[in-house]
Amino acid sequence: MTERVCVGAIAGAFGVRGEVRLKSFTSQPKDIATYSPLYTEDGSRSFTVRLTRPVTGGIGARMSGVETREQAEALKGVTLWADRDKLPALPDDEFYHADLIGLSVYDAGGALLGTVRAIYDHGAGDILEILGPGRSQALLLPFTRAFVPTVDLAAGRIIADPPEESE
C-alpha cells in the first residue's frame, strides 16, 4: 500500500452547489490541489480537487463526486490524504509531521523521554507532544534547534534538551 500524508481537511460546505471549504495543511495552501487525487484516511474514497476561490477559513473547492450541499456537508471533518511520492522532497532541516510522530525521544544522556504523539502549531512554531513512561502528563517541547538539536529519521529517534522541570 502506498504511504500517504494528511494534507488537509474538509471544513464544511460552501454555497449550495456542492462546493466545499478546504483547510489546507500544506505550506502553500493552494498546493493541496496539485497532489490530487486526494483520499479519505481509510482510502475508501478518492477525489480530484479544483480550487475555486478564497473563502473565510480556507479555500473553496469542487471535488469530484460532490454535487450537492448535502453531499458536501456530509464530508465535514474528513481528512484528505495525498500519496507520499507526490509531495516535494524537503531540505535536510525540515520534516513532515508524519515522519516525526512515533519517533522515540531521548535526552542528551540517552534516557528515554517518550514518544512523539502529536505536533501542534499555534502560530509561534511547532510544539512536540511527547508521551513517556512514568509521566502523568505529556511533555510539550518547542520544536527548535535549542530544544531538539538532533532528528535522526533513519534511526527513528530524536535527541532533545528539555528545560528543567520546575518543582
PDB file of C-alpha atoms in Angstrom:
ATOM      1  CA  MET A   1       0.000   0.000   0.000  1.00  0.00           C
ATOM      2  CA  THR A   2       1.229   3.486  -0.840  1.00  0.00           C
ATOM      3  CA  GLU A   3       2.209   5.622   2.133  1.00  0.00           C
ATOM      4  CA  ARG A   4       0.013   8.703   2.471  1.00  0.00           C
ATOM      5  CA  VAL A   5       0.327  12.003   4.306  1.00  0.00           C
ATOM      6  CA  CYS A   6      -2.534  14.164   5.597  1.00  0.00           C
ATOM      7  CA  VAL A   7      -2.564  17.400   3.568  1.00  0.00           C
ATOM      8  CA  GLY A   8      -5.903  18.914   4.539  1.00  0.00           C
ATOM      9  CA  ALA A   9      -9.433  18.553   5.818  1.00  0.00           C
ATOM     10  CA  ILE A  10     -12.910  19.465   4.681  1.00  0.00           C
ATOM     11  CA  ALA A  11     -14.213  22.234   6.929  1.00  0.00           C
ATOM     12  CA  GLY A  12     -17.768  22.153   5.576  1.00  0.00           C
ATOM     13  CA  ALA A  13     -19.972  23.081   2.668  1.00  0.00           C
ATOM     14  CA  PHE A  14     -19.707  26.388   0.855  1.00  0.00           C
ATOM     15  CA  GLY A  15     -22.633  27.543  -1.246  1.00  0.00           C
ATOM     16  CA  VAL A  16     -25.494  25.397  -2.491  1.00  0.00           C
ATOM     17  CA  ARG A  17     -23.922  23.508  -5.404  1.00  0.00           C
ATOM     18  CA  GLY A  18     -21.606  21.086  -3.654  1.00  0.00           C
ATOM     19  CA  GLU A  19     -18.588  23.309  -3.176  1.00  0.00           C
ATOM     20  CA  VAL A  20     -16.549  22.606  -0.035  1.00  0.00           C
ATOM     21  CA  ARG A  21     -14.378  24.745   2.219  1.00  0.00           C
ATOM     22  CA  LEU A  22     -10.939  23.144   2.480  1.00  0.00           C
ATOM     23  CA  LYS A  23      -8.441  23.684   5.259  1.00  0.00           C
ATOM     24  CA  SER A  24      -5.033  23.093   3.699  1.00  0.00           C
ATOM     25  CA  PHE A  25      -2.137  21.812   5.800  1.00  0.00           C
ATOM     26  CA  THR A  26       0.423  22.443   3.058  1.00  0.00           C
ATOM     27  CA  SER A  27       2.997  25.239   3.397  1.00  0.00           C
ATOM     28  CA  GLN A  28       1.408  26.997   0.412  1.00  0.00           C
ATOM     29  CA  PRO A  29      -2.348  26.366   0.853  1.00  0.00           C
ATOM     30  CA  LYS A  30      -3.114  26.307  -2.884  1.00  0.00           C
ATOM     31  CA  ASP A  31      -0.634  23.457  -3.403  1.00  0.00           C
ATOM     32  CA  ILE A  32      -3.186  20.994  -2.000  1.00  0.00           C
ATOM     33  CA  ALA A  33      -4.810  20.682  -5.438  1.00  0.00           C
ATOM     34  CA  THR A  34      -1.538  19.660  -7.080  1.00  0.00           C
ATOM     35  CA  TYR A  35      -1.459  16.449  -5.028  1.00  0.00           C
ATOM     36  CA  SER A  36      -4.758  15.099  -6.451  1.00  0.00           C
ATOM     37  CA  PRO A  37      -6.231  12.647  -6.246  1.00  0.00           C
ATOM     38  CA  LEU A  38      -6.716  13.031  -2.512  1.00  0.00           C
ATOM     39  CA  TYR A  39      -8.023  10.162  -0.410  1.00  0.00           C
ATOM     40  CA  THR A  40     -10.014   9.733   2.770  1.00  0.00           C
ATOM     41  CA  GLU A  41      -7.940   8.422   5.681  1.00  0.00           C
ATOM     42  CA  ASP A  42      -9.146   4.851   5.167  1.00  0.00           C
ATOM     43  CA  GLY A  43      -8.605   5.112   1.398  1.00  0.00           C
ATOM     44  CA  SER A  44     -12.221   4.194   0.644  1.00  0.00           C
ATOM     45  CA  ARG A  45     -12.843   7.348  -1.418  1.00  0.00           C
ATOM     46  CA  SER A  46     -10.711   9.493  -3.671  1.00  0.00           C
ATOM     47  CA  PHE A  47     -11.304  12.970  -5.029  1.00  0.00           C
ATOM     48  CA  THR A  48      -9.852  15.175  -7.702  1.00  0.00           C
ATOM     49  CA  VAL A  49      -9.781  18.734  -6.434  1.00  0.00           C
ATOM     50  CA  ARG A  50     -10.270  22.001  -8.304  1.00  0.00           C
ATOM     51  CA  LEU A  51      -9.807  25.148  -6.252  1.00  0.00           C
ATOM     52  CA  THR A  52     -12.384  27.851  -6.914  1.00  0.00           C
ATOM     53  CA  ARG A  53     -11.740  30.867  -4.639  1.00  0.00           C
ATOM     54  CA  PRO A  54     -10.502  32.012  -1.249  1.00  0.00           C
ATOM     55  CA  VAL A  55     -13.203  31.751   1.427  1.00  0.00           C
ATOM     56  CA  THR A  56     -13.326  32.594   5.109  1.00  0.00           C
ATOM     57  CA  GLY A  57     -11.423  29.921   6.994  1.00  0.00           C
ATOM     58  CA  GLY A  58      -9.973  28.173   3.971  1.00  0.00           C
ATOM     59  CA  ILE A  59     -10.220  27.671   0.238  1.00  0.00           C
ATOM     60  CA  GLY A  60     -13.337  26.980  -1.808  1.00  0.00           C
ATOM     61  CA  ALA A  61     -13.077  23.836  -3.913  1.00  0.00           C
ATOM     62  CA  ARG A  62     -15.005  21.499  -6.167  1.00  0.00           C
ATOM     63  CA  MET A  63     -14.402  17.820  -5.504  1.00  0.00           C
ATOM     64  CA  SER A  64     -15.219  15.012  -7.877  1.00  0.00           C
ATOM     65  CA  GLY A  65     -18.424  13.189  -6.952  1.00  0.00           C
ATOM     66  CA  VAL A  66     -19.712  16.022  -4.755  1.00  0.00           C
ATOM     67  CA  GLU A  67     -22.615  17.748  -6.493  1.00  0.00           C
ATOM     68  CA  THR A  68     -24.936  18.970  -3.721  1.00  0.00           C
ATOM     69  CA  ARG A  69     -24.673  20.933  -0.497  1.00  0.00           C
ATOM     70  CA  GLU A  70     -25.862  17.849   1.394  1.00  0.00           C
ATOM     71  CA  GLN A  71     -23.026  15.749  -0.039  1.00  0.00           C
ATOM     72  CA  ALA A  72     -20.536  18.492   0.856  1.00  0.00           C
ATOM     73  CA  GLU A  73     -21.905  18.790   4.425  1.00  0.00           C
ATOM     74  CA  ALA A  74     -21.641  15.017   4.865  1.00  0.00           C
ATOM     75  CA  LEU A  75     -17.873  15.320   4.285  1.00  0.00           C
ATOM     76  CA  LYS A  76     -17.331  17.909   7.034  1.00  0.00           C
ATOM     77  CA  GLY A  77     -14.364  16.854   9.173  1.00  0.00           C
ATOM     78  CA  VAL A  78     -12.993  14.329   6.668  1.00  0.00           C
ATOM     79  CA  THR A  79      -9.214  14.484   6.405  1.00  0.00           C
ATOM     80  CA  LEU A  80      -7.609  14.405   2.972  1.00  0.00           C
ATOM     81  CA  TRP A  81      -4.507  12.350   2.278  1.00  0.00           C
ATOM     82  CA  ALA A  82      -2.027  12.503  -0.623  1.00  0.00           C
ATOM     83  CA  ASP A  83       0.339   9.825  -1.864  1.00  0.00           C
ATOM     84  CA  ARG A  84       3.718  10.458  -0.241  1.00  0.00           C
ATOM     85  CA  ASP A  85       5.575  10.244  -3.556  1.00  0.00           C
ATOM     86  CA  LYS A  86       3.624  13.265  -4.889  1.00  0.00           C
ATOM     87  CA  LEU A  87       4.942  15.541  -2.130  1.00  0.00           C
ATOM     88  CA  PRO A  88       8.133  17.530  -2.660  1.00  0.00           C
ATOM     89  CA  ALA A  89      11.405  16.483  -1.044  1.00  0.00           C
ATOM     90  CA  LEU A  90      12.315  18.663   1.912  1.00  0.00           C
ATOM     91  CA  PRO A  91      15.623  20.275   2.855  1.00  0.00           C
ATOM     92  CA  ASP A  92      17.699  18.463   5.486  1.00  0.00           C
ATOM     93  CA  ASP A  93      16.417  20.575   8.372  1.00  0.00           C
ATOM     94  CA  GLU A  94      12.687  20.283   7.557  1.00  0.00           C
ATOM     95  CA  PHE A  95      10.365  17.354   8.261  1.00  0.00           C
ATOM     96  CA  TYR A  96       6.848  16.243   7.529  1.00  0.00           C
ATOM     97  CA  HIS A  97       4.862  15.873  10.743  1.00  0.00           C
ATOM     98  CA  ALA A  98       4.028  12.308   9.712  1.00  0.00           C
ATOM     99  CA  ASP A  99       7.759  11.478   9.833  1.00  0.00           C
ATOM    100  CA  LEU A 100       8.116  12.719  13.421  1.00  0.00           C
ATOM    101  CA  ILE A 101       5.037  11.146  15.002  1.00  0.00           C
ATOM    102  CA  GLY A 102       6.002   7.873  16.643  1.00  0.00           C
ATOM    103  CA  LEU A 103       9.725   8.624  16.947  1.00  0.00           C
ATOM    104  CA  SER A 104      11.409   7.863  20.264  1.00  0.00           C
ATOM    105  CA  VAL A 105      12.747  10.910  22.112  1.00  0.00           C
ATOM    106  CA  TYR A 106      15.883  10.714  24.272  1.00  0.00           C
ATOM    107  CA  ASP A 107      17.666  13.320  26.335  1.00  0.00           C
ATOM    108  CA  ALA A 108      21.355  14.096  25.738  1.00  0.00           C
ATOM    109  CA  GLY A 109      22.325  11.480  28.348  1.00  0.00           C
ATOM    110  CA  GLY A 110      20.469   8.727  26.494  1.00  0.00           C
ATOM    111  CA  ALA A 111      17.464   8.458  28.846  1.00  0.00           C
ATOM    112  CA  LEU A 112      14.167   7.779  27.100  1.00  0.00           C
ATOM    113  CA  LEU A 113      11.779  10.722  27.461  1.00  0.00           C
ATOM    114  CA  GLY A 114       8.986   9.106  25.470  1.00  0.00           C
ATOM    115  CA  THR A 115       7.476   9.024  22.011  1.00  0.00           C
ATOM    116  CA  VAL A 116       6.181  11.866  19.829  1.00  0.00           C
ATOM    117  CA  ARG A 117       2.398  11.551  19.916  1.00  0.00           C
ATOM    118  CA  ALA A 118       1.388  14.756  18.115  1.00  0.00           C
ATOM    119  CA  ILE A 119       2.686  18.037  16.748  1.00  0.00           C
ATOM    120  CA  TYR A 120       0.874  21.318  17.261  1.00  0.00           C
ATOM    121  CA  ASP A 121       1.343  24.681  15.592  1.00  0.00           C
ATOM    122  CA  HIS A 122      -0.436  27.529  17.334  1.00  0.00           C
ATOM    123  CA  GLY A 123       1.276  30.203  15.253  1.00  0.00           C
ATOM    124  CA  ALA A 124       4.549  30.646  17.121  1.00  0.00           C
ATOM    125  CA  GLY A 125       6.167  27.428  15.901  1.00  0.00           C
ATOM    126  CA  ASP A 126       5.718  23.698  16.209  1.00  0.00           C
ATOM    127  CA  ILE A 127       5.337  22.019  19.602  1.00  0.00           C
ATOM    128  CA  LEU A 128       6.062  18.303  20.067  1.00  0.00           C
ATOM    129  CA  GLU A 129       3.766  16.379  22.406  1.00  0.00           C
ATOM    130  CA  ILE A 130       5.815  13.590  23.973  1.00  0.00           C
ATOM    131  CA  LEU A 131       4.276  10.762  25.997  1.00  0.00           C
ATOM    132  CA  GLY A 132       6.669   8.862  28.164  1.00  0.00           C
ATOM    133  CA  PRO A 133       6.984   6.188  30.785  1.00  0.00           C
ATOM    134  CA  GLY A 134       6.196   7.326  34.307  1.00  0.00           C
ATOM    135  CA  ARG A 135       4.698  10.641  33.149  1.00  0.00           C
ATOM    136  CA  SER A 136       1.258  11.671  34.315  1.00  0.00           C
ATOM    137  CA  GLN A 137       1.212  14.443  31.698  1.00  0.00           C
ATOM    138  CA  ALA A 138       2.623  14.801  28.224  1.00  0.00           C
ATOM    139  CA  LEU A 139       5.836  16.758  27.809  1.00  0.00           C
ATOM    140  CA  LEU A 140       5.319  19.709  25.448  1.00  0.00           C
ATOM    141  CA  LEU A 141       8.566  20.706  23.794  1.00  0.00           C
ATOM    142  CA  PRO A 142       9.188  23.547  21.313  1.00  0.00           C
ATOM    143  CA  PHE A 143      10.474  22.082  18.050  1.00  0.00           C
ATOM    144  CA  THR A 144      13.514  24.345  17.770  1.00  0.00           C
ATOM    145  CA  ARG A 145      17.227  23.578  17.480  1.00  0.00           C
ATOM    146  CA  ALA A 146      17.720  24.744  21.078  1.00  0.00           C
ATOM    147  CA  PHE A 147      15.369  22.064  22.439  1.00  0.00           C
ATOM    148  CA  VAL A 148      15.652  19.473  19.651  1.00  0.00           C
ATOM    149  CA  PRO A 149      19.219  19.530  18.355  1.00  0.00           C
ATOM    150  CA  THR A 150      19.041  16.148  16.558  1.00  0.00           C
ATOM    151  CA  VAL A 151      16.391  14.402  14.458  1.00  0.00           C
ATOM    152  CA  ASP A 152      17.608  11.099  13.058  1.00  0.00           C
ATOM    153  CA  LEU A 153      14.854   9.670  10.860  1.00  0.00           C
ATOM    154  CA  ALA A 154      16.981   6.707   9.773  1.00  0.00           C
ATOM    155  CA  ALA A 155      17.497   5.650  13.401  1.00  0.00           C
ATOM    156  CA  GLY A 156      13.924   6.572  14.354  1.00  0.00           C
ATOM    157  CA  ARG A 157      14.899   8.878  17.189  1.00  0.00           C
ATOM    158  CA  ILE A 158      15.085  12.450  18.366  1.00  0.00           C
ATOM    159  CA  ILE A 159      17.623  13.844  20.828  1.00  0.00           C
ATOM    160  CA  ALA A 160      16.085  16.585  22.940  1.00  0.00           C
ATOM    161  CA  ASP A 161      17.283  19.039  25.544  1.00  0.00           C
ATOM    162  CA  PRO A 162      14.130  19.840  27.507  1.00  0.00           C
ATOM    163  CA  PRO A 163      14.102  22.670  30.022  1.00  0.00           C
ATOM    164  CA  GLU A 164      14.491  21.697  33.674  1.00  0.00           C
ATOM    165  CA  GLU A 165      11.139  20.843  35.242  1.00  0.00           C
ATOM    166  CA  SER A 166      10.125  23.217  37.999  1.00  0.00           C
ATOM    167  CA  GLU A 167       9.371  21.733  41.398  1.00  0.00           C
TER     168      GLU A 167
END
